[in-house]
Short mmCIF file of C-alpha atoms and ligand atoms in Angstrom, two decimals:
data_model
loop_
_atom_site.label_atom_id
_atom_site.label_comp_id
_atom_site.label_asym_id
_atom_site.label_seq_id
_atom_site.Cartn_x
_atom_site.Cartn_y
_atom_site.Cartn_z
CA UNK A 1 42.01 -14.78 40.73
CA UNK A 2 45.25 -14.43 38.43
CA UNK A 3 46.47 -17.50 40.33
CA UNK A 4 43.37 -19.57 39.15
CA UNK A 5 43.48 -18.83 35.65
CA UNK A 6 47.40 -19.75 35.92
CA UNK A 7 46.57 -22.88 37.41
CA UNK A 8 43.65 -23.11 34.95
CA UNK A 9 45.78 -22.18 31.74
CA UNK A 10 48.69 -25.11 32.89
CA UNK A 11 45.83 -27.65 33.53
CA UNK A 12 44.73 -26.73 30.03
CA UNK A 13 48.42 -26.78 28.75
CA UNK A 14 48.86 -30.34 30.19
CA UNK A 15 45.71 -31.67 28.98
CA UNK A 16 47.02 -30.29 25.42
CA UNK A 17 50.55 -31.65 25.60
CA UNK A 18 49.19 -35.37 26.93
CA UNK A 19 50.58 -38.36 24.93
CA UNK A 20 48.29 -40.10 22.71
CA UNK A 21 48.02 -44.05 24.04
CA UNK A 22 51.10 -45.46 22.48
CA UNK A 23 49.57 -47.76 19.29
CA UNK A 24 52.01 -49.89 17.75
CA UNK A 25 50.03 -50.21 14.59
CA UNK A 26 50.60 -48.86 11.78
CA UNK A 27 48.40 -47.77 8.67
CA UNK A 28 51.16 -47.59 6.29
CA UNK A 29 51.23 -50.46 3.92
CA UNK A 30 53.71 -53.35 4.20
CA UNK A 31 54.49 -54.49 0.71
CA UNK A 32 54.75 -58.15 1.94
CA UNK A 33 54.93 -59.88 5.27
CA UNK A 34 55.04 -62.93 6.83
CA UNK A 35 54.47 -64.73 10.54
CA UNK A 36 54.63 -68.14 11.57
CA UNK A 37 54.32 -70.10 14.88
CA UNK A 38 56.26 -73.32 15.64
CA UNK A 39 53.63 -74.39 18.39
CA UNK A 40 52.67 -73.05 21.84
CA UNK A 41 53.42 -74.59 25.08
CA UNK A 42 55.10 -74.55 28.45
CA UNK A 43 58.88 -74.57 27.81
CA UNK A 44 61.11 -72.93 30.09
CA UNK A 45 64.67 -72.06 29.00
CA UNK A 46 66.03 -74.26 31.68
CA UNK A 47 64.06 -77.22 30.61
CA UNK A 48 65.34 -76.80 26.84
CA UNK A 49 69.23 -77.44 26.50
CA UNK A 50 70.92 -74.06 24.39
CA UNK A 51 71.85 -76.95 21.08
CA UNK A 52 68.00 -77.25 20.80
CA UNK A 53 66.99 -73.64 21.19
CA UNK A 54 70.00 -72.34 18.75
CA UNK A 55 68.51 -75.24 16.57
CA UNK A 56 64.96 -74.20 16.54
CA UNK A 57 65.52 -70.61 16.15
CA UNK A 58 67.97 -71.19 12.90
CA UNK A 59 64.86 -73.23 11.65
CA UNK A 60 62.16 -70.64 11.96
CA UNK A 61 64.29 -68.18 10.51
CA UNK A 62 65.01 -70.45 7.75
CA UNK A 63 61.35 -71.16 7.12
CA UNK A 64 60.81 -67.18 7.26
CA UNK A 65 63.52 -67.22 4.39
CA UNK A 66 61.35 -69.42 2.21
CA UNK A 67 57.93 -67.22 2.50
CA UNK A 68 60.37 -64.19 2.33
CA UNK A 69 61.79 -65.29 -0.86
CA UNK A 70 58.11 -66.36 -2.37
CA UNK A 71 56.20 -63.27 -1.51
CA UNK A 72 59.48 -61.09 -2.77
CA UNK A 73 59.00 -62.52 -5.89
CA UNK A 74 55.43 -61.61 -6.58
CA UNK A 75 54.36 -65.61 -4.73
CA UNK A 76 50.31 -65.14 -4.00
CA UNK A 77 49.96 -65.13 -0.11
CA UNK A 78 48.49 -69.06 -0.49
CA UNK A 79 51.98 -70.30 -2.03
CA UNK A 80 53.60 -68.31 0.99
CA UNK A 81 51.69 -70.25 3.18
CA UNK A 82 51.87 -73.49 1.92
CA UNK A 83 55.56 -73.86 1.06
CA UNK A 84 56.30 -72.09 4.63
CA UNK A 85 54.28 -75.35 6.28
CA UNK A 86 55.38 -77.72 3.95
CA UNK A 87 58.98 -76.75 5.26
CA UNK A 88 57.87 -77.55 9.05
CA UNK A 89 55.34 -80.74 7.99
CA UNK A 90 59.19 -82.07 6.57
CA UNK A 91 60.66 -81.21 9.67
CA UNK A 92 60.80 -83.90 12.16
CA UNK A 93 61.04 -80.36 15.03
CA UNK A 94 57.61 -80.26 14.31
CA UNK A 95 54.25 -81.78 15.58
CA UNK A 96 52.94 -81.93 11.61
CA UNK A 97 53.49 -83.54 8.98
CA UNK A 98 56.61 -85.95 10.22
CA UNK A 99 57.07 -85.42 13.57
CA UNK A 100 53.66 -85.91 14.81
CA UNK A 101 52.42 -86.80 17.91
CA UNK A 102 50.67 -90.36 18.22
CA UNK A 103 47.16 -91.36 19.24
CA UNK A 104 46.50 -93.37 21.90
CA UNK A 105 46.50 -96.33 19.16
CA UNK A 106 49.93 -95.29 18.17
CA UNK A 107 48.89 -93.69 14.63
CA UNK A 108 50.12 -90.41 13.33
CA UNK A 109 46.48 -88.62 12.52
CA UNK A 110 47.19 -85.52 10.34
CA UNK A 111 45.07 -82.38 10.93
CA UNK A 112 45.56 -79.06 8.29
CA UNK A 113 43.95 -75.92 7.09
CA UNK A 114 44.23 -72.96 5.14
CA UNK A 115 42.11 -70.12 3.47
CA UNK A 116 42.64 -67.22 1.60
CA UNK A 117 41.52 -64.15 2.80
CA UNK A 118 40.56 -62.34 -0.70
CA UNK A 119 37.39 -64.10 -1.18
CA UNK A 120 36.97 -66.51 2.11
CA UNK A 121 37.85 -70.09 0.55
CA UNK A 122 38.75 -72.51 2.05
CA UNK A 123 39.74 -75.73 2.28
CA UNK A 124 40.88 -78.24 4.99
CA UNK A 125 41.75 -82.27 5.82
CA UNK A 126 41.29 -84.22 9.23
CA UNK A 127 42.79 -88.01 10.14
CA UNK A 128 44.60 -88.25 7.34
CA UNK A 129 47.42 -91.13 7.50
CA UNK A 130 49.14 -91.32 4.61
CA UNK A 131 49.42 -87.61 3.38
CA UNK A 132 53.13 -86.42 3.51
CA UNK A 133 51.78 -83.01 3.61
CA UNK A 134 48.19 -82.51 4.71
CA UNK A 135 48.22 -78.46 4.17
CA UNK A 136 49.03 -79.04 0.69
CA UNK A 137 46.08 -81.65 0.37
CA UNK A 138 44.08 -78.64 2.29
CA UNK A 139 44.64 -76.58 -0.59
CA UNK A 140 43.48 -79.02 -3.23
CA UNK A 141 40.82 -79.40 -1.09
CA UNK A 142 39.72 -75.56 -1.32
CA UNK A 143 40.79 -75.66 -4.80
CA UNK A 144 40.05 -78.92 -6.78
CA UNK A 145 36.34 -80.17 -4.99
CA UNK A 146 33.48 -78.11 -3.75
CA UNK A 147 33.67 -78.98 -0.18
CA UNK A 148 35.44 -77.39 2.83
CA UNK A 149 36.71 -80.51 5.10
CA UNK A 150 37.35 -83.66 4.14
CA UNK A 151 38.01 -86.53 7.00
CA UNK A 152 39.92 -89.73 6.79
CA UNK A 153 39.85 -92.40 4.02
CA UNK A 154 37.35 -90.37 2.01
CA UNK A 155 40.51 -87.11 1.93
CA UNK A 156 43.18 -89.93 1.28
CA UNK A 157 40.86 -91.14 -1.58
CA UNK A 158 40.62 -87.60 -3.02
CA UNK A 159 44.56 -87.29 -2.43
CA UNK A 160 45.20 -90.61 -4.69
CA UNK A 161 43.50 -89.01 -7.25
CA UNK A 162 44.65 -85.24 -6.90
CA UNK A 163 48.24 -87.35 -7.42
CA UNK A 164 49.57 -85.57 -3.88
CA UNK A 165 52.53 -87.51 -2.57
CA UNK A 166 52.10 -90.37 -0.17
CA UNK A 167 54.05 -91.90 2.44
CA UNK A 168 53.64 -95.00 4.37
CA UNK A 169 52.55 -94.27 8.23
CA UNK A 170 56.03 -94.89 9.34
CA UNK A 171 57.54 -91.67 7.22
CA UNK A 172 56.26 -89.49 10.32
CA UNK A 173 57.36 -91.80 13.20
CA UNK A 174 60.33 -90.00 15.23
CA UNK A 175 61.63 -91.32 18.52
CA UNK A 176 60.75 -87.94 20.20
CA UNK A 177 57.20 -88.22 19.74
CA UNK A 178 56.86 -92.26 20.36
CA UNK A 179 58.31 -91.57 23.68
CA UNK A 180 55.90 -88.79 24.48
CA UNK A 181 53.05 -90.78 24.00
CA UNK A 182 54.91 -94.02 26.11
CA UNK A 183 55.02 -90.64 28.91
CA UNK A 184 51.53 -89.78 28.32
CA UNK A 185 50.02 -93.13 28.83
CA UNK A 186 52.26 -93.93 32.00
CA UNK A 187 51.00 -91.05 33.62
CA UNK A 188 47.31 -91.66 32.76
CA UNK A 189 47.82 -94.78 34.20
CA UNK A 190 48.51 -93.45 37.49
CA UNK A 191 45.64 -91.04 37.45
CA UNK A 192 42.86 -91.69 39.21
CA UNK A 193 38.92 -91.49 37.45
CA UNK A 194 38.93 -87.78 38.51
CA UNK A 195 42.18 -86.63 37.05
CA UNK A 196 41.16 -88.20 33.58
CA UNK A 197 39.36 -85.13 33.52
CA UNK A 198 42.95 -83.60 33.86
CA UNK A 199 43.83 -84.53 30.42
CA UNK A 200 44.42 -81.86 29.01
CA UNK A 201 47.91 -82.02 31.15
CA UNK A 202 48.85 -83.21 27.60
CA UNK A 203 49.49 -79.93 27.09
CA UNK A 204 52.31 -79.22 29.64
CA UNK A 205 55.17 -81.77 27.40
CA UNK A 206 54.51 -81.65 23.84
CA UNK A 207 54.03 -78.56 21.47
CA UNK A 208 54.95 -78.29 17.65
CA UNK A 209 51.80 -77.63 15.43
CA UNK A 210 52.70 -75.43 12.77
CA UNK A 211 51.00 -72.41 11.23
CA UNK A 212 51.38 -69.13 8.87
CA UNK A 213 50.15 -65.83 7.93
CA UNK A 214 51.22 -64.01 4.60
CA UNK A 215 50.47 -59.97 3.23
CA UNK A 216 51.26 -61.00 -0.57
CA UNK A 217 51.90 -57.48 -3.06
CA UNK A 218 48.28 -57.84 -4.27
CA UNK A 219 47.56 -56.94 -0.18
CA UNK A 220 45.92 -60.40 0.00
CA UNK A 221 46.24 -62.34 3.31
CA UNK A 222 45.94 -66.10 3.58
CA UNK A 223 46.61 -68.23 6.88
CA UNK A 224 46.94 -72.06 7.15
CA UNK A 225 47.79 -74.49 10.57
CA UNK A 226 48.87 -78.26 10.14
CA UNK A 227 49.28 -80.91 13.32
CA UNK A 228 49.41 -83.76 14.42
CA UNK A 229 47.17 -82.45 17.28
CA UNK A 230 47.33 -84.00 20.84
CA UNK A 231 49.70 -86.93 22.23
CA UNK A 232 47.66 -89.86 22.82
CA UNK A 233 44.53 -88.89 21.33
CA UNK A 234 41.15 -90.99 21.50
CA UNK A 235 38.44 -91.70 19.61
CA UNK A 236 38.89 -90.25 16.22
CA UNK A 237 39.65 -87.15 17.89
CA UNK A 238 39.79 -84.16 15.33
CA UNK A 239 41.05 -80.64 16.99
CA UNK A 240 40.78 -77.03 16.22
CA UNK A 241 43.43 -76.68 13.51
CA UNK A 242 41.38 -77.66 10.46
CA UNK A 243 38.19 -76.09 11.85
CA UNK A 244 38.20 -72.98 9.89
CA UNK A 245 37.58 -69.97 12.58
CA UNK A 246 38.77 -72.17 14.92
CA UNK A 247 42.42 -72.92 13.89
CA UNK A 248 42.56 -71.03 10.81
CA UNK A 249 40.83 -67.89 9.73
CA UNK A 250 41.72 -64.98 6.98
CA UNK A 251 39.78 -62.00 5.36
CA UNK A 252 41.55 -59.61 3.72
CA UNK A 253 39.05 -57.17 5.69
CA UNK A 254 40.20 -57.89 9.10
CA UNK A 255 43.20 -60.22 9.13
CA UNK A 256 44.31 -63.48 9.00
CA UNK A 257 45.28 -66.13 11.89
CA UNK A 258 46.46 -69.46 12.78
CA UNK A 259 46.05 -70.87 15.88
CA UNK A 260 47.81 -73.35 18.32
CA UNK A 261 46.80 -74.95 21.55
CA UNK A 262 44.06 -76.86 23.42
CA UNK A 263 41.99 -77.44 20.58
CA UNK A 264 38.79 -77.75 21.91
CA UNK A 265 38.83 -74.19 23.35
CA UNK A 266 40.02 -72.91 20.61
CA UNK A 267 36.58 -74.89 19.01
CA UNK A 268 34.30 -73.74 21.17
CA UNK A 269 35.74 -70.20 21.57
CA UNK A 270 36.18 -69.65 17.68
CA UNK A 271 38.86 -68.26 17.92
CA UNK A 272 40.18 -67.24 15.09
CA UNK A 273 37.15 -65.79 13.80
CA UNK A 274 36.62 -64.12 16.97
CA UNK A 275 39.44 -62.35 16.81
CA UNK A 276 38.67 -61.29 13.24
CA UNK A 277 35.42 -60.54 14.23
CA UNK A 278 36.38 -57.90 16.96
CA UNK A 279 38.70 -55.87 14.35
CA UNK A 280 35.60 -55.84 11.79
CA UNK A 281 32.33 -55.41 14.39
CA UNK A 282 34.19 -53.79 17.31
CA UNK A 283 37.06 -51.63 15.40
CA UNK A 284 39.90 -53.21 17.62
CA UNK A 285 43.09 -53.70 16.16
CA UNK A 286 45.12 -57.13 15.49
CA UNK A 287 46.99 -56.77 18.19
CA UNK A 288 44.10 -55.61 20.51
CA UNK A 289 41.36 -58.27 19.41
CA UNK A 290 44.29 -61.07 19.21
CA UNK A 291 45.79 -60.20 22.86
CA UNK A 292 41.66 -59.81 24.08
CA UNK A 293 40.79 -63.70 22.71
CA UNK A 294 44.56 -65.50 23.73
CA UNK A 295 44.79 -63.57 27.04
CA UNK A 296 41.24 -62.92 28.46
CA UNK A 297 38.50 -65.02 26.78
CA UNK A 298 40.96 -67.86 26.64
CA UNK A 299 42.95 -67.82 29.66
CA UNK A 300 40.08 -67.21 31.79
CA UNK A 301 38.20 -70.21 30.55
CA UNK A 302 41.55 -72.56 30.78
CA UNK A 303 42.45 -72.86 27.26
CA UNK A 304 46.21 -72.62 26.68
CA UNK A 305 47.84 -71.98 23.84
CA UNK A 306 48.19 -68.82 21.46
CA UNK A 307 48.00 -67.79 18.18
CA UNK A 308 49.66 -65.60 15.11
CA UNK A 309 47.98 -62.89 13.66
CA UNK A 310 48.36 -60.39 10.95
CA UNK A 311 46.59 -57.56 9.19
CA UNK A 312 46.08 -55.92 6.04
CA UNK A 313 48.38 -53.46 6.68
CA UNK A 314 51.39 -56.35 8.21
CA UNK A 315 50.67 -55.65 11.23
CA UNK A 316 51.75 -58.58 13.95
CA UNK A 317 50.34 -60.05 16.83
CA UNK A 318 51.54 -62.96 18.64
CA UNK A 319 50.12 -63.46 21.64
CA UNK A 320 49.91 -66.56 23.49
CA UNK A 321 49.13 -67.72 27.54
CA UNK A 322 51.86 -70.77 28.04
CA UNK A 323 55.16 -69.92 28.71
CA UNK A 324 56.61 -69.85 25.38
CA UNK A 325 55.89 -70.13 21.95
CA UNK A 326 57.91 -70.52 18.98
CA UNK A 327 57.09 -68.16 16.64
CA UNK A 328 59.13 -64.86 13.80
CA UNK A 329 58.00 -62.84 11.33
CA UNK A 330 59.60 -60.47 8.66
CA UNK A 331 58.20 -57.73 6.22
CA UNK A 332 59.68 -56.17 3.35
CA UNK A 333 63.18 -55.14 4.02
CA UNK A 334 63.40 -55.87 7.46
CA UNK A 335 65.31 -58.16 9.49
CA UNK A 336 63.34 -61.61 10.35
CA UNK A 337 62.08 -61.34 13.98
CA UNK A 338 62.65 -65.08 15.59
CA UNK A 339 61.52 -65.31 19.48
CA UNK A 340 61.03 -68.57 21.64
CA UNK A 341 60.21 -67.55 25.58
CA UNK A 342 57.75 -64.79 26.77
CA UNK A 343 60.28 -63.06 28.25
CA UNK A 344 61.85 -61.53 24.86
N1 LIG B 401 45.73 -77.08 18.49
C1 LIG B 401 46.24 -78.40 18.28
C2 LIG B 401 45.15 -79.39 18.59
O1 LIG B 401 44.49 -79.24 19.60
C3 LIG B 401 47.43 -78.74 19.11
C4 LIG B 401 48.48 -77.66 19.25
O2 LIG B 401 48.39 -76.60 18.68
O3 LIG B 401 49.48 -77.92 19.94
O4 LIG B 401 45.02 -80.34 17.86
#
């Protein structure tokens, strides 16, 4: 008997002393914080020389330095957001802005978002040829008409008149991404009928779209994506990144997200609001809801890619299914987080 209430008492005593699952989120407030992604996709660090990784990882932490420095100084979330992409959409390392990937017609069709997660705005431009930086034009778009998405000539119309700066069509040409398209339509070429279906092999070369998430001081999130979307695009395609809940999606409720990857899952998945809608309906956290949507609803339907999340707390999530995915963050008095493979 004394032996089974020992037993008993060090079941109990176990039981007692068991660790609480390990969260890593926190409730206490960031002051400010910032993520970005650089684009998902399958590099491998033997397929990428050291010069271009070094190179890319001195950018995003550059870029970090520029929300960093907004957000310190009392910036809104939105201006974190925009400046941050407006520093990749300049960046020829980047598939936005210049730097884009071509359509199959050899165009550069520009493809932005953003929204601010204080009282759900948003605003967002698709096609556009002529914008040197779409997610700006997004934000006029939000703030200047009473629509959501503007397409094509009728957004480059509205830009000549908000006075945003244009370019000609050849400001976003780079070598890089006029060779990836000459790749793409080689190897569609040799495809047979069935593989066409295969297209979205796109995916395994290029990566690059851009996107950020900002905590301002006010605790107000805002998120915004800008691309040039897919190498050798048809048919006025548009993808997921100015779909708000698709690409883009912030509520200073739940959280705020950008997305990157095979668009059209991300479309028909909703994404981003799925993710926001599992932390609001379902009580998960970022990180849960964002690692549930990129790494089960997602990858078990084929869609590649991932995406960057963050709370109202400054919490981070970046999960993604490809191999690798450009992608830091930083909050208030911390040291910028910059990471490139899956492995770190
Ligand atoms: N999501 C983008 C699109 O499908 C592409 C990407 O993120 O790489 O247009």
């Amino acid at each position: 008997m004394k032996q089974i209430v020992i037993v008993l008492l060090a079941g109990l005593l176990m039981l007692s002393c068991e660790q609480p699952k390990e969260k890593t989120e926190t409730k206490k407030k960031a002051e400010f914080a910032i993520v970005i992604h650089g684009g998902a996709g399958y590099m491998r660090r033997a397929g990428m020389s050291k010069e271009r990784e070094i190179e890319y990882r001195k950018k995003l932490a550059e870029v970090l330095k520029v929300g960093y420095k907004i957000l310190e100084d009392g910036g809104s979330s939105l201006d974190a957001v925009e400046k941050v992409i407006n520093t990749m959409e300049d960046s020829p390392m980047f598939n936005s802005g210049k730097g884009a990937v071509f359509t199959g017609e050899g165009k550069n069709e520009l493809d932005a978002s953003i929204m601010n997660g204080e009282n759900l705005e948003a605003g967002a431009v698709a096609g556009v040829t002529i914008v040197k930086n779409p997610v700006s034009l997004a934000r006029l778009v939000m703030e200047k008409s009473p629509h959501v998405l503007l397409a094509r000539d009728g957004a480059e119309k509205f830009a000549e008149m908000q006075n945003v700066e244009l370019v000609e069509p050849e400001y976003f040409y780079t070598e890089d991404a006029w060779n990836a398209l000459q790749r793409a339509k080689e190897s569609e070429l040799k495809k047979t009928d069935e593989d066409q279906s295969a297209l979205h092999d796109f995916y395994d070369s290029k990566f690059g779209t851009v996107g950020c998430v900002a905590l301002d001081k006010n605790g107000n999130l805002a998120a915004g994506t800008s691309t040039g979307g897919m190498t050798n695009k048809k048919w006025g395609r548009i993808g997921d990144s100015p779909i708000i809940g698709a690409g883009t999606y912030a509520n200073n409720k739940t959280c705020g997200v950008s997305s990157t990857g095979h668009g059209e899952f991300f479309i028909r998945y909703a994404a981003a609001y799925d993710i926001s809608a599992l932390m609001e309906y379902k009580n998960m956290t970022v990180s849960e809801a964002a690692d549930f949507v990129v790494n089960v609803k997602l990858k078990n339907a084929g869609g590649n890619g991932g995406v960057i999340a963050m709370d109202k707390y400054g919490n981070v999530a970046m999960p993604f299914n490809t191999t690798g995915m450009f992608r830091g963050y930083v909050k208030n008095g911390e040291e910028p987080v910059v990471k490139v493979f899956a492995d770190e």
